[in-house]
PDB file of C-alpha atoms in Angstrom:
ATOM      1  CA  MET A   1      91.044 -40.747  -7.012  1.00 51.00           C
ATOM      2  CA  PRO A   2      90.126 -42.444  -3.761  1.00 54.00           C
ATOM      3  CA  ILE A   3      87.461 -40.963  -1.601  1.00 58.00           C
ATOM      4  CA  THR A   4      88.469 -40.390   1.968  1.00 56.00           C
ATOM      5  CA  GLN A   5      86.020 -40.591   4.748  1.00 56.00           C
ATOM      6  CA  SER A   6      86.064 -38.269   7.618  1.00 53.00           C
ATOM      7  CA  ARG A   7      86.736 -39.716  11.018  1.00 57.00           C
ATOM      8  CA  TYR A   8      84.975 -36.909  12.706  1.00 55.00           C
ATOM      9  CA  GLN A   9      81.335 -37.250  13.540  1.00 56.00           C
ATOM     10  CA  VAL A  10      79.135 -34.252  13.771  1.00 54.00           C
ATOM     11  CA  THR A  11      76.667 -34.526  16.587  1.00 58.00           C
ATOM     12  CA  THR A  12      73.598 -32.461  16.760  1.00 57.00           C
ATOM     13  CA  THR A  13      71.551 -32.287  19.843  1.00 62.00           C
ATOM     14  CA  SER A  14      67.861 -31.767  19.769  1.00 59.00           C
ATOM     15  CA  LEU A  15      65.929 -30.288  22.544  1.00 62.00           C
ATOM     16  CA  PRO A  16      62.998 -32.185  23.925  1.00 63.00           C
ATOM     17  CA  ARG A  17      59.714 -31.073  22.528  1.00 64.00           C
ATOM     18  CA  ALA A  18      56.582 -30.806  24.536  1.00 63.00           C
ATOM     19  CA  MET A  19      54.052 -33.385  23.419  1.00 61.00           C
ATOM     20  CA  PRO A  20      50.396 -32.793  24.010  1.00 60.00           C
ATOM     21  CA  GLY A  21      49.077 -35.218  26.587  1.00 60.00           C
ATOM     22  CA  LYS A  22      45.866 -37.135  26.398  1.00 58.00           C
ATOM     23  CA  SER A  23      42.996 -35.304  27.866  1.00 56.00           C
ATOM     24  CA  PRO A  24      40.600 -37.213  30.092  1.00 55.00           C
ATOM     25  CA  TYR A  25      37.739 -35.981  27.928  1.00 54.00           C
ATOM     26  CA  TYR A  26      36.948 -38.003  24.818  1.00 52.00           C
ATOM     27  CA  ALA A  27      34.796 -36.697  22.023  1.00 53.00           C
ATOM     28  CA  PRO A  28      31.314 -38.245  21.975  1.00 54.00           C
ATOM     29  CA  ALA A  29      30.681 -40.930  19.415  1.00 55.00           C
ATOM     30  CA  ALA A  30      29.234 -39.718  16.150  1.00 55.00           C
ATOM     31  CA  LYS A  31      25.551 -40.285  15.563  1.00 57.00           C
ATOM     32  CA  PRO A  32      24.759 -43.109  13.182  1.00 55.00           C
ATOM     33  CA  VAL A  33      24.151 -41.895   9.685  1.00 53.00           C
ATOM     34  CA  SER A  34      20.555 -42.156   8.618  1.00 58.00           C
ATOM     35  CA  TYR A  35      19.723 -42.174   4.953  1.00 57.00           C
ATOM     36  CA  THR A  36      16.789 -40.153   3.806  1.00 58.00           C
ATOM     37  CA  ARG A  37      15.018 -39.950   0.508  1.00 60.00           C
ATOM     38  CA  VAL A  38      15.951 -37.019  -1.671  1.00 58.00           C
ATOM     39  CA  ALA A  39      13.423 -35.711  -4.112  1.00 57.00           C
ATOM     40  CA  ILE A  40      14.892 -34.375  -7.357  1.00 62.00           C
ATOM     41  CA  SER A  41      13.757 -34.590 -10.899  1.00 60.00           C
ATOM     42  CA  PRO A  42      15.862 -35.902 -13.740  1.00 60.00           C
ATOM     43  CA  PRO A  43      16.948 -33.299 -16.268  1.00 58.00           C
ATOM     44  CA  SER A  44      14.404 -32.681 -18.954  1.00 58.00           C
ATOM     45  CA  ALA A  45      15.224 -33.459 -22.566  1.00 55.00           C
ATOM     46  CA  GLY A  46      15.036 -29.832 -23.643  1.00 53.00           C
ATOM     47  CA  SER A  47      17.473 -28.430 -21.077  1.00 50.00           C
ATOM     48  CA  SER A  48      21.198 -28.312 -21.606  1.00 51.00           C
ATOM     49  CA  VAL A  49      22.742 -31.326 -19.957  1.00 50.00           C
ATOM     50  CA  ASN A  50      26.371 -31.286 -18.843  1.00 50.00           C
ATOM     51  CA  THR A  51      28.043 -34.534 -19.948  1.00 52.00           C
ATOM     52  CA  SER A  52      31.404 -33.886 -18.304  1.00 51.00           C
ATOM     53  CA  ALA A  53      32.429 -35.572 -15.077  1.00 50.00           C
ATOM     54  CA  VAL A  54      32.609 -32.207 -13.257  1.00 51.00           C
ATOM     55  CA  PRO A  55      29.354 -30.289 -13.164  1.00 50.00           C
ATOM     56  CA  SER A  56      29.444 -26.741 -14.342  1.00 49.00           C
ATOM     57  CA  LEU A  57      28.019 -24.025 -12.155  1.00 49.00           C
ATOM     58  CA  THR A  58      26.383 -22.415 -15.145  1.00 49.00           C
ATOM     59  CA  SER A  59      24.664 -25.490 -16.564  1.00 46.00           C
ATOM     60  CA  GLY A  60      20.902 -25.817 -16.414  1.00 47.00           C
ATOM     61  CA  SER A  61      21.036 -28.836 -14.106  1.00 46.00           C
ATOM     62  CA  TYR A  62      22.703 -26.797 -11.361  1.00 45.00           C
ATOM     63  CA  SER A  63      20.482 -23.744 -11.565  1.00 46.00           C
ATOM     64  CA  GLY A  64      19.913 -23.816  -7.803  1.00 45.00           C
ATOM     65  CA  SER A  65      23.613 -23.528  -7.024  1.00 44.00           C
ATOM     66  CA  VAL A  66      24.075 -20.566  -9.378  1.00 45.00           C
ATOM     67  CA  SER A  67      21.754 -18.495  -7.312  1.00 45.00           C
ATOM     68  CA  GLY A  68      23.206 -19.902  -4.110  1.00 46.00           C
ATOM     69  CA  ASP A  69      19.819 -21.014  -2.849  1.00 45.00           C
ATOM     70  CA  HIS A  70      20.320 -24.657  -1.748  1.00 46.00           C
ATOM     71  CA  ASP A  71      17.221 -24.944   0.426  1.00 46.00           C
ATOM     72  CA  SER A  72      14.797 -23.803  -2.222  1.00 45.00           C
ATOM     73  CA  ALA A  73      12.037 -26.273  -2.981  1.00 45.00           C
ATOM     74  CA  ASP A  74      11.822 -24.891  -6.503  1.00 46.00           C
ATOM     75  CA  ALA A  75      15.391 -25.842  -7.456  1.00 44.00           C
ATOM     76  CA  GLY A  76      14.262 -28.449 -10.013  1.00 49.00           C
ATOM     77  CA  ALA A  77      12.517 -30.699  -7.500  1.00 54.00           C
ATOM     78  CA  HIS A  78       9.114 -31.915  -8.646  1.00 66.00           C
ATOM     79  CA  GLY A  79       8.574 -34.639  -6.047  1.00 74.00           C
ATOM     80  CA  VAL A  80      10.348 -37.541  -7.775  1.00 80.00           C
ATOM     81  CA  ASP A  81      11.535 -40.117  -5.273  1.00 88.00           C
ATOM     82  CA  LEU A  82      14.959 -41.549  -6.200  1.00 89.00           C
ATOM     83  CA  ILE A  83      14.421 -44.833  -4.391  1.00 90.00           C
ATOM     84  CA  ASP A  84      11.063 -45.370  -6.084  1.00 88.00           C
ATOM     85  CA  MET A  85      12.563 -44.453  -9.434  1.00 87.00           C
ATOM     86  CA  MET A  86      15.508 -46.870  -8.963  1.00 87.00           C
ATOM     87  CA  SER A  87      13.259 -49.692  -7.753  1.00 85.00           C
ATOM     88  CA  ASN A  88      10.998 -49.153 -10.784  1.00 84.00           C
ATOM     89  CA  ARG A  89      14.001 -49.294 -13.097  1.00 84.00           C
ATOM     90  CA  LEU A  90      15.330 -52.430 -11.406  1.00 81.00           C
ATOM     91  CA  GLY A  91      11.855 -53.936 -11.506  1.00 76.00           C
ATOM     92  CA  ASN A  92      11.741 -53.356 -15.244  1.00 76.00           C
ATOM     93  CA  VAL A  93      15.203 -54.865 -15.726  1.00 77.00           C
ATOM     94  CA  ILE A  94      14.490 -58.149 -13.902  1.00 77.00           C
ATOM     95  CA  ASP A  95      11.914 -60.334 -15.622  1.00 78.00           C
ATOM     96  CA  PRO A  96      10.168 -62.385 -12.919  1.00 78.00           C
ATOM     97  CA  ILE A  97       8.538 -64.888 -15.307  1.00 85.00           C
ATOM     98  CA  PRO A  98      11.604 -67.173 -15.728  1.00 84.00           C
ATOM     99  CA  LEU A  99      12.152 -67.015 -11.963  1.00 83.00           C
ATOM    100  CA  ASP A 100       8.525 -67.976 -11.373  1.00 88.00           C
ATOM    101  CA  ARG A 101       8.812 -70.831 -13.875  1.00 91.00           C
ATOM    102  CA  SER A 102      11.958 -72.163 -12.253  1.00 92.00           C
ATOM    103  CA  LEU A 103      10.335 -71.871  -8.828  1.00 92.00           C
ATOM    104  CA  ALA A 104       7.321 -73.805 -10.122  1.00 93.00           C
ATOM    105  CA  ARG A 105       9.653 -76.454 -11.595  1.00 95.00           C
ATOM    106  CA  GLN A 106      11.480 -76.703  -8.276  1.00 95.00           C
ATOM    107  CA  ALA A 107       8.212 -77.085  -6.383  1.00 95.00           C
ATOM    108  CA  GLN A 108       7.028 -79.746  -8.833  1.00 96.00           C
ATOM    109  CA  ALA A 109      10.323 -81.638  -8.613  1.00 96.00           C
ATOM    110  CA  SER A 110      10.225 -81.382  -4.830  1.00 96.00           C
ATOM    111  CA  GLY A 111       6.691 -82.779  -4.776  1.00 96.00           C
ATOM    112  CA  GLU A 112       7.690 -85.637  -7.070  1.00 96.00           C
ATOM    113  CA  LEU A 113      10.705 -86.412  -4.903  1.00 97.00           C
ATOM    114  CA  ASN A 114       8.551 -86.398  -1.774  1.00 97.00           C
ATOM    115  CA  ALA A 115       6.048 -88.754  -3.444  1.00 96.00           C
ATOM    116  CA  LYS A 116       8.867 -91.097  -4.509  1.00 97.00           C
ATOM    117  CA  GLN A 117      10.297 -90.954  -0.992  1.00 97.00           C
ATOM    118  CA  ARG A 118       6.925 -91.936   0.494  1.00 97.00           C
ATOM    119  CA  GLU A 119       6.555 -94.704  -2.093  1.00 97.00           C
ATOM    120  CA  LEU A 120      10.027 -96.023  -1.257  1.00 97.00           C
ATOM    121  CA  GLN A 121       9.210 -95.977   2.457  1.00 97.00           C
ATOM    122  CA  GLU A 122       5.986 -97.907   1.807  1.00 97.00           C
ATOM    123  CA  LEU A 123       7.854-100.460  -0.332  1.00 97.00           C
ATOM    124  CA  GLN A 124      10.522-100.792   2.337  1.00 97.00           C
ATOM    125  CA  ALA A 125       7.856-101.407   5.009  1.00 97.00           C
ATOM    126  CA  LEU A 126       6.208-104.016   2.742  1.00 97.00           C
ATOM    127  CA  ALA A 127       9.572-105.714   2.169  1.00 97.00           C
ATOM    128  CA  GLN A 128      10.197-105.753   5.926  1.00 97.00           C
ATOM    129  CA  ARG A 129       6.798-107.380   6.539  1.00 97.00           C
ATOM    130  CA  ARG A 130       7.435-109.961   3.799  1.00 97.00           C
ATOM    131  CA  LEU A 131      10.903-110.697   5.161  1.00 97.00           C
ATOM    132  CA  LYS A 132       9.457-111.191   8.632  1.00 97.00           C
ATOM    133  CA  GLY A 133       6.825-113.585   7.217  1.00 96.00           C
ATOM    134  CA  THR A 134       9.453-115.447   5.197  1.00 97.00           C
ATOM    135  CA  ARG A 135      11.656-115.834   8.265  1.00 97.00           C
ATOM    136  CA  ALA A 136       8.693-117.195  10.244  1.00 96.00           C
ATOM    137  CA  ASN A 137       7.902-119.654   7.423  1.00 96.00           C
ATOM    138  CA  LEU A 138      11.549-120.713   7.250  1.00 97.00           C
ATOM    139  CA  ALA A 139      11.645-121.301  11.005  1.00 96.00           C
ATOM    140  CA  ASP A 140       8.459-123.368  10.775  1.00 97.00           C
ATOM    141  CA  GLY A 141       9.902-125.358   7.845  1.00 96.00           C
ATOM    142  CA  MET A 142      13.147-126.016   9.718  1.00 97.00           C
ATOM    143  CA  LYS A 143      11.173-127.189  12.747  1.00 97.00           C
ATOM    144  CA  ALA A 144       9.057-129.501  10.566  1.00 97.00           C
ATOM    145  CA  ALA A 145      12.190-130.856   8.820  1.00 97.00           C
ATOM    146  CA  LYS A 146      13.790-131.674  12.172  1.00 97.00           C
ATOM    147  CA  GLU A 147      10.631-133.476  13.297  1.00 97.00           C
ATOM    148  CA  VAL A 148      10.503-135.484  10.048  1.00 97.00           C
ATOM    149  CA  ARG A 149      14.173-136.395  10.384  1.00 97.00           C
ATOM    150  CA  ARG A 150      13.610-137.545  13.989  1.00 97.00           C
ATOM    151  CA  ASP A 151      10.602-139.583  12.901  1.00 97.00           C
ATOM    152  CA  LEU A 152      12.544-141.143  10.027  1.00 96.00           C
ATOM    153  CA  GLU A 153      15.439-142.056  12.309  1.00 96.00           C
ATOM    154  CA  TRP A 154      13.023-143.651  14.807  1.00 96.00           C
ATOM    155  CA  THR A 155      11.287-145.526  11.958  1.00 95.00           C
ATOM    156  CA  GLN A 156      14.642-146.712  10.581  1.00 93.00           C
ATOM    157  CA  LYS A 157      15.687-148.018  13.990  1.00 95.00           C
ATOM    158  CA  ARG A 158      12.321-149.751  14.421  1.00 95.00           C
ATOM    159  CA  VAL A 159      12.515-151.408  10.964  1.00 91.00           C
ATOM    160  CA  SER A 160      16.118-152.471  11.600  1.00 90.00           C
ATOM    161  CA  SER A 161      15.155-154.054  14.912  1.00 93.00           C
ATOM    162  CA  LEU A 162      12.157-155.821  13.306  1.00 92.00           C
ATOM    163  CA  ASN A 163      14.414-157.151  10.530  1.00 88.00           C
ATOM    164  CA  ALA A 164      16.868-158.456  13.084  1.00 91.00           C
ATOM    165  CA  LYS A 165      14.062-160.191  15.031  1.00 92.00           C
ATOM    166  CA  ALA A 166      12.616-161.686  11.827  1.00 89.00           C
ATOM    167  CA  ALA A 167      16.066-162.926  10.739  1.00 90.00           C
ATOM    168  CA  LYS A 168      16.540-164.684  14.087  1.00 93.00           C
ATOM    169  CA  LYS A 169      13.051-166.116  14.314  1.00 93.00           C
ATOM    170  CA  HIS A 170      12.610-167.204  10.663  1.00 91.00           C
ATOM    171  CA  PRO A 171      16.052-167.410   8.988  1.00 91.00           C
ATOM    172  CA  THR A 172      15.050-169.344   5.796  1.00 92.00           C
ATOM    173  CA  ALA A 173      12.023-167.209   5.025  1.00 91.00           C
ATOM    174  CA  TYR A 174      14.050-164.085   5.704  1.00 89.00           C
ATOM    175  CA  LYS A 175      16.775-165.184   3.212  1.00 89.00           C
ATOM    176  CA  THR A 176      14.283-165.912   0.426  1.00 91.00           C
ATOM    177  CA  ALA A 177      12.451-162.618   1.063  1.00 87.00           C
ATOM    178  CA  SER A 178      15.747-160.686   1.124  1.00 86.00           C
ATOM    179  CA  ALA A 179      16.775-162.272  -2.170  1.00 87.00           C
ATOM    180  CA  ARG A 180      13.424-161.456  -3.730  1.00 88.00           C
ATOM    181  CA  TYR A 181      13.237-157.893  -2.283  1.00 85.00           C
ATOM    182  CA  PRO A 182      16.730-156.485  -1.812  1.00 82.00           C
ATOM    183  CA  ALA A 183      17.313-153.615   0.659  1.00 76.00           C
ATOM    184  CA  PRO A 184      17.777-150.123  -0.829  1.00 76.00           C
ATOM    185  CA  ILE A 185      21.370-148.973  -1.244  1.00 73.00           C
ATOM    186  CA  ASP A 186      22.272-145.985   0.944  1.00 65.00           C
ATOM    187  CA  CYS A 187      23.921-143.197  -0.974  1.00 51.00           C
TER     188      CYS A 187
END
């Protein structure tokens, strides 16, 4: 059976509601929360300890709230400082000896690395000095080689000119001497 929809729309009008306006007065900012130390004692072994998540008003650990006296200094407080107690427990949990050993190993490794770094810097400075000396020696050697080459070229020209003069002045003696002592072959 088909469902027919109504073509009529029911309109409801709502009256405007009065909205509270913003007042020019703003509430002052809350004071920062300061944490204070609370002195309570842990429950003694002989008292009945409530192990449920919700504390009971009749248990021995809440004896102060049974009587309704919250400000009483005798409500189980024997001057135990929670922060001191927690820091003592944490101090007993963390063993500082392995941390001290690793710190000593780090300091030793750092010292060794610093010594090696200094040694490398000294070796690098020595290598730079040696390289500078080697370059100076090489420059001196190149200068000397150029001078020797110039001298050899001058000597070769002088010998060639003397040979030419001797060949012109004494041709027969030059031929017999050349046959007896041949000239070196240039490679």
